[in-house]
CSV table of C-alpha atoms in Angstrom, one decimal:
chain,number,residue,atom,x,y,z
A,1,UNK,CA,7.4,11.0,-13.8
A,2,UNK,CA,7.4,8.3,-11.1
A,3,UNK,CA,10.2,9.2,-8.6
A,4,UNK,CA,11.3,5.6,-8.3
A,5,UNK,CA,11.7,5.3,-12.2
A,6,UNK,CA,13.2,8.7,-12.6
A,7,UNK,CA,15.8,7.8,-9.8
A,8,UNK,CA,16.5,4.4,-11.6
A,9,UNK,CA,17.1,6.2,-15.1
A,10,UNK,CA,19.6,8.5,-13.3
A,11,UNK,CA,21.6,5.5,-11.6
A,12,UNK,CA,21.6,3.8,-15.0
A,13,UNK,CA,23.1,6.8,-16.7
A,14,UNK,CA,26.0,6.9,-14.2
A,15,UNK,CA,26.5,3.0,-14.6
A,16,UNK,CA,26.7,3.4,-18.2
A,17,UNK,CA,29.4,6.4,-17.9
A,18,UNK,CA,31.5,3.8,-15.9
A,19,UNK,CA,30.8,5.2,-12.6
A,20,UNK,CA,30.6,2.9,-9.4
A,21,UNK,CA,27.1,2.9,-8.2
A,22,UNK,CA,24.8,1.2,-5.8
A,23,UNK,CA,21.2,1.2,-6.7
A,24,UNK,CA,18.7,1.4,-3.8
A,25,UNK,CA,16.2,3.7,-5.4
A,26,UNK,CA,13.6,1.2,-6.8
A,27,UNK,CA,11.9,-1.8,-5.2
A,28,UNK,CA,12.4,-4.0,-8.3
A,29,UNK,CA,13.5,-7.3,-7.0
A,30,UNK,CA,16.8,-8.5,-8.6
A,31,UNK,CA,16.1,-12.1,-8.7
A,32,UNK,CA,15.9,-14.8,-11.6
A,33,UNK,CA,12.6,-16.0,-13.0
A,34,UNK,CA,11.8,-19.4,-11.7
A,35,UNK,CA,12.2,-22.0,-14.2
A,36,UNK,CA,8.8,-23.4,-13.9
A,37,UNK,CA,7.4,-19.8,-14.6
A,38,UNK,CA,9.4,-19.3,-17.7
A,39,UNK,CA,8.3,-22.8,-19.0
A,40,UNK,CA,4.6,-22.0,-18.4
A,41,UNK,CA,5.0,-18.6,-20.3
A,42,UNK,CA,6.7,-20.3,-23.2
A,43,UNK,CA,4.1,-22.9,-23.4
A,44,UNK,CA,1.5,-20.4,-23.7
A,45,UNK,CA,3.3,-18.1,-26.3
A,46,UNK,CA,0.5,-18.9,-28.9
A,47,UNK,CA,-2.2,-17.5,-26.9
A,48,UNK,CA,-2.3,-14.3,-29.0
A,49,UNK,CA,-6.1,-13.5,-29.0
A,50,UNK,CA,-7.9,-11.0,-26.7
A,51,UNK,CA,-9.2,-12.6,-23.6
A,52,UNK,CA,-12.0,-11.6,-21.1
A,53,UNK,CA,-11.5,-8.2,-20.0
A,54,UNK,CA,-11.5,-9.2,-16.2
A,55,UNK,CA,-9.1,-11.9,-17.0
A,56,UNK,CA,-9.2,-15.5,-17.6
A,57,UNK,CA,-11.4,-17.9,-15.6
A,58,UNK,CA,-8.2,-19.9,-14.9
A,59,UNK,CA,-6.4,-17.0,-13.5
A,60,UNK,CA,-9.4,-15.6,-11.7
A,61,UNK,CA,-10.1,-19.0,-10.0
A,62,UNK,CA,-6.4,-19.4,-8.9
A,63,UNK,CA,-6.3,-15.9,-7.5
A,64,UNK,CA,-9.4,-16.6,-5.6
A,65,UNK,CA,-7.8,-19.8,-4.2
A,66,UNK,CA,-4.8,-17.7,-3.2
A,67,UNK,CA,-7.0,-15.4,-1.1
A,68,UNK,CA,-9.1,-18.2,0.3
A,69,UNK,CA,-5.9,-19.8,1.6
A,70,UNK,CA,-5.4,-16.6,3.4
A,71,UNK,CA,-8.7,-16.6,5.0
A,72,UNK,CA,-10.3,-14.3,2.4
A,73,UNK,CA,-13.2,-16.2,1.0
A,74,UNK,CA,-13.2,-14.9,-2.9
A,75,UNK,CA,-15.7,-15.3,-5.9
A,76,UNK,CA,-13.6,-15.6,-8.9
A,77,UNK,CA,-16.3,-13.6,-10.6
A,78,UNK,CA,-15.3,-10.7,-8.4
A,79,UNK,CA,-11.5,-10.9,-9.3
A,80,UNK,CA,-10.3,-8.4,-11.9
A,81,UNK,CA,-6.7,-8.7,-13.4
A,82,UNK,CA,-4.9,-6.3,-15.2
A,83,UNK,CA,-1.4,-5.3,-16.6
A,84,UNK,CA,0.2,-4.9,-13.2
A,85,UNK,CA,-1.4,-3.8,-9.9
A,86,UNK,CA,-0.4,-0.2,-10.6
A,87,UNK,CA,-3.0,0.3,-13.5
A,88,UNK,CA,-5.5,-1.7,-11.2
A,89,UNK,CA,-5.0,0.9,-8.5
A,90,UNK,CA,-5.4,3.8,-10.8
A,91,UNK,CA,-8.5,2.2,-12.6
A,92,UNK,CA,-9.9,1.6,-9.0
A,93,UNK,CA,-9.6,5.3,-7.9
A,94,UNK,CA,-11.4,6.1,-11.3
A,95,UNK,CA,-14.1,3.7,-10.7
A,96,UNK,CA,-14.9,4.6,-7.0
A,97,UNK,CA,-14.6,8.3,-8.0
A,98,UNK,CA,-14.2,11.2,-5.4
A,99,UNK,CA,-11.1,12.3,-3.5
A,100,UNK,CA,-8.8,9.7,-2.0
A,101,UNK,CA,-7.2,9.6,1.5
A,102,UNK,CA,-3.6,8.4,1.3
A,103,UNK,CA,-1.2,7.5,4.0
A,104,UNK,CA,2.1,9.9,4.6
A,105,UNK,CA,4.7,8.6,3.8
A,106,UNK,CA,2.9,6.6,1.2
A,107,UNK,CA,4.0,5.0,-2.1
A,108,UNK,CA,4.9,7.7,-4.9
A,109,UNK,CA,2.2,6.7,-7.2
A,110,UNK,CA,-0.9,7.2,-4.8
A,111,UNK,CA,-1.0,10.9,-5.1
A,112,UNK,CA,-0.2,10.8,-8.7
A,113,UNK,CA,-3.0,8.6,-9.5
A,114,UNK,CA,-5.6,10.8,-7.7
A,115,UNK,CA,-4.3,13.9,-9.6
A,116,UNK,CA,-4.3,12.1,-12.9
A,117,UNK,CA,-8.0,11.0,-12.1
A,118,UNK,CA,-8.6,14.8,-11.5
A,119,UNK,CA,-9.4,14.3,-7.8
A,120,UNK,CA,-7.7,15.4,-4.6
A,121,UNK,CA,-5.3,13.3,-2.7
A,122,UNK,CA,-6.0,13.9,0.9
A,123,UNK,CA,-2.6,13.0,2.9
A,124,UNK,CA,-2.9,11.6,6.5
A,125,UNK,CA,0.1,10.8,8.5
A,126,UNK,CA,0.6,7.2,9.8
A,127,UNK,CA,1.2,6.0,13.5
A,128,UNK,CA,4.9,5.9,14.3
A,129,UNK,CA,6.3,2.4,13.1
A,130,UNK,CA,3.0,1.5,11.7
A,131,UNK,CA,3.5,2.5,8.0
A,132,UNK,CA,1.0,2.3,5.1
A,133,UNK,CA,-2.2,2.9,7.3
A,134,UNK,CA,-3.5,6.6,7.8
A,135,UNK,CA,-3.7,7.3,11.7
A,136,UNK,CA,-7.4,6.3,12.4
A,137,UNK,CA,-8.2,9.3,14.5
A,138,UNK,CA,-6.7,11.8,11.9
A,139,UNK,CA,-8.6,10.1,9.3
A,140,UNK,CA,-11.8,11.0,10.9
A,141,UNK,CA,-10.7,14.6,11.2
A,142,UNK,CA,-9.3,15.1,7.7
A,143,UNK,CA,-12.5,13.5,6.0
A,144,UNK,CA,-14.8,15.5,8.2
A,145,UNK,CA,-12.9,18.8,7.5
A,146,UNK,CA,-12.7,18.0,3.7
A,147,UNK,CA,-16.7,17.4,3.5
A,148,UNK,CA,-17.3,20.5,5.4
A,149,UNK,CA,-15.1,22.3,2.8
A,150,UNK,CA,-17.5,21.0,-0.1
A,151,UNK,CA,-15.0,18.1,-1.0
A,152,UNK,CA,-15.9,14.5,-1.7
A,153,UNK,CA,-13.8,11.9,-0.2
A,154,UNK,CA,-14.7,8.4,-1.0
A,155,UNK,CA,-11.9,6.1,-0.6
A,156,UNK,CA,-8.7,5.4,1.5
A,157,UNK,CA,-5.6,3.7,0.3
A,158,UNK,CA,-3.6,1.5,2.7
A,159,UNK,CA,-0.4,-0.5,2.2
A,160,UNK,CA,0.0,-3.8,4.1
A,161,UNK,CA,2.8,-4.3,4.5
A,162,UNK,CA,4.4,-1.0,3.8
A,163,UNK,CA,6.3,0.7,1.0
A,164,UNK,CA,8.4,3.0,2.0
A,165,UNK,CA,9.0,2.0,5.7
A,166,UNK,CA,9.0,-1.8,5.5
A,167,UNK,CA,6.6,-2.0,8.6
A,168,UNK,CA,3.3,-3.6,9.2
A,169,UNK,CA,0.6,-1.9,11.0
A,170,UNK,CA,-0.9,-3.7,13.9
A,171,UNK,CA,-4.2,-5.6,13.6
A,172,UNK,CA,-5.6,-3.0,16.2
A,173,UNK,CA,-4.7,-0.1,14.0
A,174,UNK,CA,-6.2,-1.7,10.9
A,175,UNK,CA,-9.3,-2.4,13.0
A,176,UNK,CA,-9.7,1.2,14.1
A,177,UNK,CA,-9.2,2.2,10.4
A,178,UNK,CA,-12.0,0.1,9.4
A,179,UNK,CA,-14.4,1.2,11.9
A,180,UNK,CA,-13.6,4.8,10.7
A,181,UNK,CA,-14.2,4.0,7.1
A,182,UNK,CA,-17.3,2.2,8.0
A,183,UNK,CA,-18.5,5.3,9.9
A,184,UNK,CA,-17.4,7.6,7.1
A,185,UNK,CA,-18.8,5.5,4.3
A,186,UNK,CA,-15.2,5.2,2.5
A,187,UNK,CA,-14.0,2.3,0.4
A,188,UNK,CA,-10.9,0.8,1.4
A,189,UNK,CA,-8.4,0.0,-1.5
A,190,UNK,CA,-5.9,-2.3,0.4
A,191,UNK,CA,-2.6,-2.6,-1.4
A,192,UNK,CA,-1.3,-6.0,-0.3
A,193,UNK,CA,1.4,-6.8,-2.9
A,194,UNK,CA,3.9,-7.3,-0.1
A,195,UNK,CA,1.9,-9.5,2.0
A,196,UNK,CA,4.0,-12.6,1.2
A,197,UNK,CA,7.4,-11.1,2.2
A,198,UNK,CA,6.7,-10.6,6.0
A,199,UNK,CA,9.9,-12.0,7.7
A,200,UNK,CA,8.6,-13.4,10.9
A,201,UNK,CA,5.5,-15.8,10.9
A,202,UNK,CA,4.8,-14.5,14.3
A,203,UNK,CA,4.1,-11.0,12.7
A,204,UNK,CA,0.5,-10.7,12.2
A,205,UNK,CA,-0.8,-9.0,9.0
A,206,UNK,CA,-4.6,-8.6,8.8
A,207,UNK,CA,-6.2,-7.2,5.9
A,208,UNK,CA,-9.2,-4.8,6.1
A,209,UNK,CA,-11.2,-7.4,4.2
A,210,UNK,CA,-11.4,-9.3,7.5
A,211,UNK,CA,-13.0,-6.5,9.3
A,212,UNK,CA,-15.2,-4.9,6.7
A,213,UNK,CA,-15.4,-7.2,3.7
A,214,UNK,CA,-18.2,-5.4,2.2
A,215,UNK,CA,-16.2,-2.2,1.6
A,216,UNK,CA,-12.7,-3.5,0.9
A,217,UNK,CA,-10.7,-4.2,-2.3
A,218,UNK,CA,-7.7,-6.0,-2.3
A,219,UNK,CA,-5.0,-5.9,-4.8
A,220,UNK,CA,-1.9,-7.8,-5.2
A,221,UNK,CA,0.6,-9.1,-8.0
A,222,UNK,CA,3.8,-11.1,-8.9
A,223,UNK,CA,6.1,-8.3,-9.1
A,224,UNK,CA,7.5,-8.5,-5.5
A,225,UNK,CA,7.1,-12.1,-4.4
A,226,UNK,CA,8.2,-13.7,-7.6
A,227,UNK,CA,10.4,-10.8,-9.1
A,228,UNK,CA,8.6,-10.7,-12.5
A,229,UNK,CA,7.9,-6.9,-12.6
A,230,UNK,CA,8.3,-6.8,-16.3
A,231,UNK,CA,5.6,-9.3,-16.8
A,232,UNK,CA,3.0,-6.6,-15.7
A,233,UNK,CA,0.2,-8.7,-13.9
A,234,UNK,CA,-1.8,-7.8,-11.1
A,235,UNK,CA,-5.2,-8.9,-9.5
A,236,UNK,CA,-7.9,-7.0,-7.6
A,237,UNK,CA,-10.4,-8.8,-5.3
A,238,UNK,CA,-13.7,-6.9,-5.1
A,239,UNK,CA,-16.3,-7.1,-2.3
A,240,UNK,CA,-19.3,-9.1,-2.5
A,241,UNK,CA,-22.8,-7.5,-2.5
A,242,UNK,CA,-24.6,-4.9,-4.4
A,243,UNK,CA,-21.8,-2.3,-4.0
A,244,UNK,CA,-19.1,-4.7,-5.1
A,245,UNK,CA,-21.2,-5.9,-8.3
A,246,UNK,CA,-21.6,-2.1,-9.2
A,247,UNK,CA,-17.8,-1.5,-8.5
A,248,UNK,CA,-17.0,-4.5,-10.6
A,249,UNK,CA,-19.1,-3.2,-13.5
A,250,UNK,CA,-17.4,0.2,-13.4
A,251,UNK,CA,-13.8,-1.3,-13.1
A,252,UNK,CA,-14.4,-3.7,-15.8
A,253,UNK,CA,-15.9,-0.8,-18.1
A,254,UNK,CA,-12.7,1.3,-17.4
A,255,UNK,CA,-10.4,-1.5,-18.0
A,256,UNK,CA,-12.1,-2.4,-21.4
A,257,UNK,CA,-11.2,1.1,-22.4
A,258,UNK,CA,-7.6,1.2,-21.0
A,259,UNK,CA,-5.9,-2.2,-21.6
A,260,UNK,CA,-8.6,-4.3,-23.0
A,261,UNK,CA,-7.3,-7.5,-21.5
A,262,UNK,CA,-3.9,-8.3,-19.8
A,263,UNK,CA,-1.2,-10.3,-21.8
A,264,UNK,CA,-2.6,-13.8,-22.2
A,265,UNK,CA,0.6,-16.0,-22.0
A,266,UNK,CA,1.3,-14.1,-18.7
A,267,UNK,CA,-2.2,-14.8,-17.4
A,268,UNK,CA,-1.3,-18.5,-17.9
A,269,UNK,CA,2.0,-18.3,-16.0
A,270,UNK,CA,0.2,-16.2,-13.3
A,271,UNK,CA,-2.5,-18.9,-12.9
A,272,UNK,CA,0.2,-21.3,-12.2
A,273,UNK,CA,1.9,-19.0,-9.6
A,274,UNK,CA,-1.2,-18.3,-7.7
A,275,UNK,CA,-2.1,-21.8,-7.4
A,276,UNK,CA,1.1,-22.0,-5.2
A,277,UNK,CA,2.7,-25.4,-6.1
A,278,UNK,CA,5.4,-26.4,-3.9
A,279,UNK,CA,8.3,-25.2,-5.9
A,280,UNK,CA,6.7,-21.6,-6.0
A,281,UNK,CA,6.1,-21.7,-2.1
A,282,UNK,CA,9.6,-22.6,-1.7
A,283,UNK,CA,10.9,-19.7,-3.9
A,284,UNK,CA,8.7,-17.1,-2.3
A,285,UNK,CA,10.2,-18.4,1.1
A,286,UNK,CA,13.8,-18.2,0.1
A,287,UNK,CA,13.2,-14.8,-1.2
A,288,UNK,CA,11.8,-13.7,1.9
A,289,UNK,CA,14.7,-15.2,4.0
A,290,UNK,CA,17.1,-13.2,1.5
A,291,UNK,CA,15.2,-10.1,2.0
A,292,UNK,CA,15.2,-10.3,5.7
A,293,UNK,CA,19.0,-11.0,5.9
A,294,UNK,CA,20.3,-8.1,3.5
A,295,UNK,CA,17.8,-5.7,4.8
A,296,UNK,CA,18.5,-6.4,8.4
A,297,UNK,CA,22.2,-6.2,7.7
A,298,UNK,CA,21.7,-2.8,5.9
A,299,UNK,CA,19.5,-1.5,8.8
A,300,UNK,CA,22.3,-2.2,11.5
A,301,UNK,CA,24.7,-0.2,9.4
A,302,UNK,CA,22.2,2.8,9.4
A,303,UNK,CA,21.4,2.6,13.0
A,304,UNK,CA,25.3,2.4,13.7
A,305,UNK,CA,25.8,5.7,11.8
A,306,UNK,CA,23.3,7.5,14.1
A,307,UNK,CA,20.1,7.3,12.0
A,308,UNK,CA,16.7,6.2,13.5
A,309,UNK,CA,14.6,3.7,11.9
A,310,UNK,CA,11.6,1.3,12.9
A,311,UNK,CA,12.4,-2.4,12.9
A,312,UNK,CA,11.8,-3.7,9.2
A,313,UNK,CA,9.4,-6.3,9.4
A,314,UNK,CA,8.6,-7.1,5.7
A,315,UNK,CA,9.7,-6.3,2.2
A,316,UNK,CA,13.2,-5.0,1.2
A,317,UNK,CA,12.8,-1.4,2.3
A,318,UNK,CA,14.5,0.8,4.9
A,319,UNK,CA,13.4,4.4,5.9
A,320,UNK,CA,16.2,5.7,8.2
A,321,UNK,CA,15.7,9.1,9.6
A,322,UNK,CA,18.8,11.3,9.9
A,323,UNK,CA,17.2,13.8,12.1
A,324,UNK,CA,19.6,13.3,15.3
A,325,UNK,CA,22.6,14.1,12.8
A,326,UNK,CA,20.9,17.4,11.3
A,327,UNK,CA,23.4,19.9,12.8
A,328,UNK,CA,26.4,17.8,11.7
A,329,UNK,CA,24.8,17.3,8.1
A,330,UNK,CA,24.3,21.0,7.8
A,331,UNK,CA,27.7,22.0,9.2
A,332,UNK,CA,29.9,19.4,7.4
A,333,UNK,CA,28.1,19.0,4.0
A,334,UNK,CA,25.5,21.7,3.8
A,335,UNK,CA,22.7,19.2,3.8
A,336,UNK,CA,19.4,20.6,5.0
A,337,UNK,CA,16.7,18.4,3.5
A,338,UNK,CA,16.2,15.0,2.5
A,339,UNK,CA,16.4,15.8,-1.2
A,340,UNK,CA,19.8,17.4,-0.4
A,341,UNK,CA,20.9,14.3,1.4
A,342,UNK,CA,19.9,11.9,-1.5
A,343,UNK,CA,21.7,14.3,-3.9
A,344,UNK,CA,25.0,14.2,-1.6
A,345,UNK,CA,24.9,10.4,-1.5
A,346,UNK,CA,24.4,9.8,-5.2
A,347,UNK,CA,26.7,12.6,-6.6
A,348,UNK,CA,29.6,12.0,-4.1
A,349,UNK,CA,29.3,8.3,-3.6
A,350,UNK,CA,27.1,6.8,-6.4
A,351,UNK,CA,24.5,5.7,-3.8
A,352,UNK,CA,21.0,5.9,-5.1
A,353,UNK,CA,18.3,6.4,-2.5
A,354,UNK,CA,15.0,8.6,-2.5
A,355,UNK,CA,14.2,11.4,-0.3
A,356,UNK,CA,11.2,11.4,2.0
A,357,UNK,CA,9.5,14.1,0.2
A,358,UNK,CA,8.9,11.5,-2.7
A,359,UNK,CA,6.6,9.9,-0.4
A,360,UNK,CA,4.6,13.2,0.7
A,361,UNK,CA,6.7,14.2,3.6
A,362,UNK,CA,7.8,17.7,4.1
A,363,UNK,CA,11.1,18.8,2.2
A,364,UNK,CA,12.9,19.3,5.5
A,365,UNK,CA,12.4,15.7,6.6
A,366,UNK,CA,15.9,14.2,6.6
A,367,UNK,CA,14.6,10.5,6.0
A,368,UNK,CA,15.6,8.5,3.1
A,369,UNK,CA,14.2,5.4,1.5
A,370,UNK,CA,16.8,2.7,0.6
A,371,UNK,CA,15.8,-0.6,-1.1
A,372,UNK,CA,18.2,-3.7,-0.7
A,373,UNK,CA,16.5,-5.7,-3.6
A,374,UNK,CA,19.1,-5.1,-6.2
A,375,UNK,CA,22.1,-6.0,-4.2
A,376,UNK,CA,21.7,-9.7,-4.7
A,377,UNK,CA,24.0,-10.1,-7.6
A,378,UNK,CA,24.9,-9.0,-11.1
A,379,UNK,CA,24.1,-12.4,-12.7
A,380,UNK,CA,21.5,-14.9,-12.5
A,381,UNK,CA,24.2,-17.2,-11.2
A,382,UNK,CA,25.1,-15.0,-8.2
A,383,UNK,CA,21.3,-14.5,-7.6
A,384,UNK,CA,20.5,-18.3,-7.3
A,385,UNK,CA,23.5,-18.7,-5.1
A,386,UNK,CA,22.1,-15.8,-2.9
A,387,UNK,CA,18.7,-17.5,-2.8
A,388,UNK,CA,20.2,-20.6,-1.5
A,389,UNK,CA,22.9,-19.3,0.8
A,390,UNK,CA,22.5,-19.8,4.7
A,391,UNK,CA,24.2,-16.3,5.0
A,392,UNK,CA,23.8,-14.3,2.0
A,393,UNK,CA,25.5,-11.3,3.7
A,394,UNK,CA,28.6,-13.3,3.8
A,395,UNK,CA,28.7,-13.6,-0.1
A,396,UNK,CA,31.4,-11.3,-1.6
A,397,UNK,CA,29.2,-9.3,-3.9
A,398,UNK,CA,26.6,-8.7,-1.3
A,399,UNK,CA,29.3,-8.1,1.6
A,400,UNK,CA,31.0,-5.6,-0.6
A,401,UNK,CA,27.8,-3.5,-1.1
A,402,UNK,CA,27.2,-3.5,2.6
A,403,UNK,CA,31.0,-2.6,3.3
A,404,UNK,CA,30.5,0.2,0.6
A,405,UNK,CA,27.4,1.7,2.2
A,406,UNK,CA,29.0,1.5,5.7
A,407,UNK,CA,32.1,3.5,4.2
A,408,UNK,CA,29.8,6.1,2.9
A,409,UNK,CA,27.9,6.5,5.9
A,410,UNK,CA,31.0,7.0,7.7
A,411,UNK,CA,31.9,9.8,5.5
A,412,UNK,CA,28.5,11.3,5.8
A,413,UNK,CA,28.4,11.2,9.5
A,414,UNK,CA,32.0,12.0,10.1
A,415,UNK,CA,34.1,10.9,13.2
A,416,UNK,CA,32.1,10.1,16.4
A,417,UNK,CA,33.3,13.1,18.1
A,418,UNK,CA,31.7,15.4,15.4
A,419,UNK,CA,28.3,13.8,15.9
A,420,UNK,CA,25.6,14.8,18.4
A,421,UNK,CA,25.4,12.2,21.3
A,422,UNK,CA,22.2,10.2,21.2
A,423,UNK,CA,21.1,7.9,23.7
């Protein structure tokens, strides 16, 4: 079971039981559907026939334009859509074959996809503050050792920007990763579903497809930038050339057996969204501002409590490390691991987070992942107000969540005199 979905279910049970909860487990974005998207979906409701396995020409053309505006020339005939980026990522693992290098920490489903496909996930740690991209030097060592042991690594997954850390790997790190992938003959599967949620335009996000276009697959979707996770629509951009065409053939063949075609009305709405008309561009920008404000305010509270975390540059995720408070947590609460820390927070305070072990880290790691994306309001009216607010953190319903987490962290860490001094 997906760790995020299982944690969401546990939080939902507590809420139905009448308990006060703060859900920071999953990255589902709690925002209303844009009216123009709703209208497009409704207008296409009579499209009930199967369509092309790879997706409609309108959607593939719109997705190609979306990537072209980001500097990636894209052939619509090498775009494949599916019912969400998650199924596409799994189908790509099947299509590429062989073992898969994944970053640690990394999104909860990457390793699961490899195991479901009957291959090995090969975990490689990230560089500090550069989540989503395996350390290029350790990647070389891991792949070389795996092949010497008779294994067959063929691909590496990267996430730009990153879930769970909310960080963005530097262009130099991505370049080095690409050099290693080329030398080792690895396909790069670049999950870029958060690329529209980078807070500061000065923060450069560079796709591996810029450096090694002939061996990079890029995936994205509408789940994060437009908050329509339930519509389940993702797209993949395959490389040009002989290898890309062969991969396209295998991927479409797998898709034909797994999902036949993505939901036709959703494809129509997605084609409109990927075309990026002004109202959609503004909605994404408003979402980005909201994520930046609330994630930044929450990060300040974790840092004030004594946790260490890299600056959050994108998304709605925080990945604080409570290692400086290890002695206090053991003495005061009997908390030794990240799982025990997450359990303490949800059972004592109703605050749902995920432990670092869900993202491939050792169990003793005292990191947790907290997502702020469900704190924007309980109604569409509140969420719309949050989207337009100059300072969303001052809104009563968001302020109350921030204050509640601050109180919980105060209980967790105890009086300042009980905590170890940190510089």
